[in-house]
């Protein structure tokens, strides 16, 4: 079964850091672009970042540039999102997604999400 | 404010046909494929339509997508109660160099 399972969410104070992880199974992880998409409480979807199959290209939404870093370990079939200098507006459910390739961002597999809450 | 504009709500009765619109610009819908996602209450989004009008395996043919110029639409025919969900359009934006989503349309089946 094709599956993505996120972990690492939680409550963090403004200015703090978190590292999200996503474990992939059931498909050849190394041949897919991967992305993170978030959804603030009661709001719509927002693309956060994507990464090429070999990790050589990474792109971010403007609001997280310089604060978030997307990475992957193909040997471990894992995707990561390191989040620094967290703000209240980063509070959201973060989804790990297969796809989101630059130019043709079809996102065909989604995890269940992990919740990040930024509050003092 | 989302880059792509969708109506916040839509509704229909069982068996009806409803259409959800998605409006963009030349740098996004006008020059790239459009994707549609369905998010049932309390669940993760699911890919419904890709490359403007293609359906992934398992998606009923009651769902159809189309695109014209800088706008796209999702049509749902033979509306069913289980279609009640939030629907999002998405595409690539050449100017922003990123993935953009519409604000979402909440579909209610009356």
JSON list of N, CA and C in Angstrom, two decimals, chain A residues 31 33 50 56 68 85 87 89-91 105-106 113:
[
{"chain": "A", "resi": 31, "resn": "UNK", "atom": "N", "xyz": [12.21, 8.32, -6.97]},
{"chain": "A", "resi": 31, "resn": "UNK", "atom": "CA", "xyz": [11.95, 8.80, -8.32]},
{"chain": "A", "resi": 31, "resn": "UNK", "atom": "C", "xyz": [10.85, 9.87, -8.35]},
{"chain": "A", "resi": 33, "resn": "UNK", "atom": "N", "xyz": [9.33, 13.74, -7.06]},
{"chain": "A", "resi": 33, "resn": "UNK", "atom": "CA", "xyz": [9.36, 14.99, -6.33]},
{"chain": "A", "resi": 33, "resn": "UNK", "atom": "C", "xyz": [8.47, 14.81, -5.10]},
{"chain": "A", "resi": 50, "resn": "UNK", "atom": "N", "xyz": [8.91, 22.26, -2.08]},
{"chain": "A", "resi": 50, "resn": "UNK", "atom": "CA", "xyz": [9.07, 21.00, -2.79]},
{"chain": "A", "resi": 50, "resn": "UNK", "atom": "C", "xyz": [10.55, 20.71, -3.00]},
{"chain": "A", "resi": 56, "resn": "UNK", "atom": "N", "xyz": [18.47, 17.93, -5.49]},
{"chain": "A", "resi": 56, "resn": "UNK", "atom": "CA", "xyz": [19.31, 18.98, -6.07]},
{"chain": "A", "resi": 56, "resn": "UNK", "atom": "C", "xyz": [18.57, 20.30, -6.28]},
{"chain": "A", "resi": 68, "resn": "UNK", "atom": "N", "xyz": [12.52, 27.88, 6.78]},
{"chain": "A", "resi": 68, "resn": "UNK", "atom": "CA", "xyz": [12.25, 26.44, 6.63]},
{"chain": "A", "resi": 68, "resn": "UNK", "atom": "C", "xyz": [13.24, 25.83, 5.65]},
{"chain": "A", "resi": 85, "resn": "UNK", "atom": "N", "xyz": [12.57, 29.70, 13.63]},
{"chain": "A", "resi": 85, "resn": "UNK", "atom": "CA", "xyz": [11.94, 31.02, 13.83]},
{"chain": "A", "resi": 85, "resn": "UNK", "atom": "C", "xyz": [10.44, 30.96, 13.60]},
{"chain": "A", "resi": 87, "resn": "UNK", "atom": "N", "xyz": [6.47, 31.19, 13.77]},
{"chain": "A", "resi": 87, "resn": "UNK", "atom": "CA", "xyz": [5.54, 32.28, 14.06]},
{"chain": "A", "resi": 87, "resn": "UNK", "atom": "C", "xyz": [4.14, 31.73, 14.24]},
{"chain": "A", "resi": 89, "resn": "UNK", "atom": "N", "xyz": [1.55, 32.40, 12.64]},
{"chain": "A", "resi": 89, "resn": "UNK", "atom": "CA", "xyz": [0.92, 32.11, 11.34]},
{"chain": "A", "resi": 89, "resn": "UNK", "atom": "C", "xyz": [1.41, 30.80, 10.72]},
{"chain": "A", "resi": 90, "resn": "UNK", "atom": "N", "xyz": [2.39, 30.16, 11.34]},
{"chain": "A", "resi": 90, "resn": "UNK", "atom": "CA", "xyz": [2.83, 28.85, 10.87]},
{"chain": "A", "resi": 90, "resn": "UNK", "atom": "C", "xyz": [1.99, 27.73, 11.48]},
{"chain": "A", "resi": 91, "resn": "UNK", "atom": "N", "xyz": [1.09, 28.07, 12.40]},
{"chain": "A", "resi": 91, "resn": "UNK", "atom": "CA", "xyz": [0.20, 27.08, 12.99]},
{"chain": "A", "resi": 91, "resn": "UNK", "atom": "C", "xyz": [-0.68, 26.46, 11.91]},
{"chain": "A", "resi": 105, "resn": "UNK", "atom": "N", "xyz": [2.63, 20.31, -11.04]},
{"chain": "A", "resi": 105, "resn": "UNK", "atom": "CA", "xyz": [2.56, 19.93, -9.63]},
{"chain": "A", "resi": 105, "resn": "UNK", "atom": "C", "xyz": [1.39, 19.02, -9.26]},
{"chain": "A", "resi": 106, "resn": "UNK", "atom": "N", "xyz": [1.28, 17.88, -9.93]},
{"chain": "A", "resi": 106, "resn": "UNK", "atom": "CA", "xyz": [0.27, 16.92, -9.54]},
{"chain": "A", "resi": 106, "resn": "UNK", "atom": "C", "xyz": [0.66, 16.31, -8.20]},
{"chain": "A", "resi": 113, "resn": "UNK", "atom": "N", "xyz": [-1.23, 14.02, 7.81]},
{"chain": "A", "resi": 113, "resn": "UNK", "atom": "CA", "xyz": [-0.87, 15.32, 8.37]},
{"chain": "A", "resi": 113, "resn": "UNK", "atom": "C", "xyz": [-0.38, 15.24, 9.81]}
]
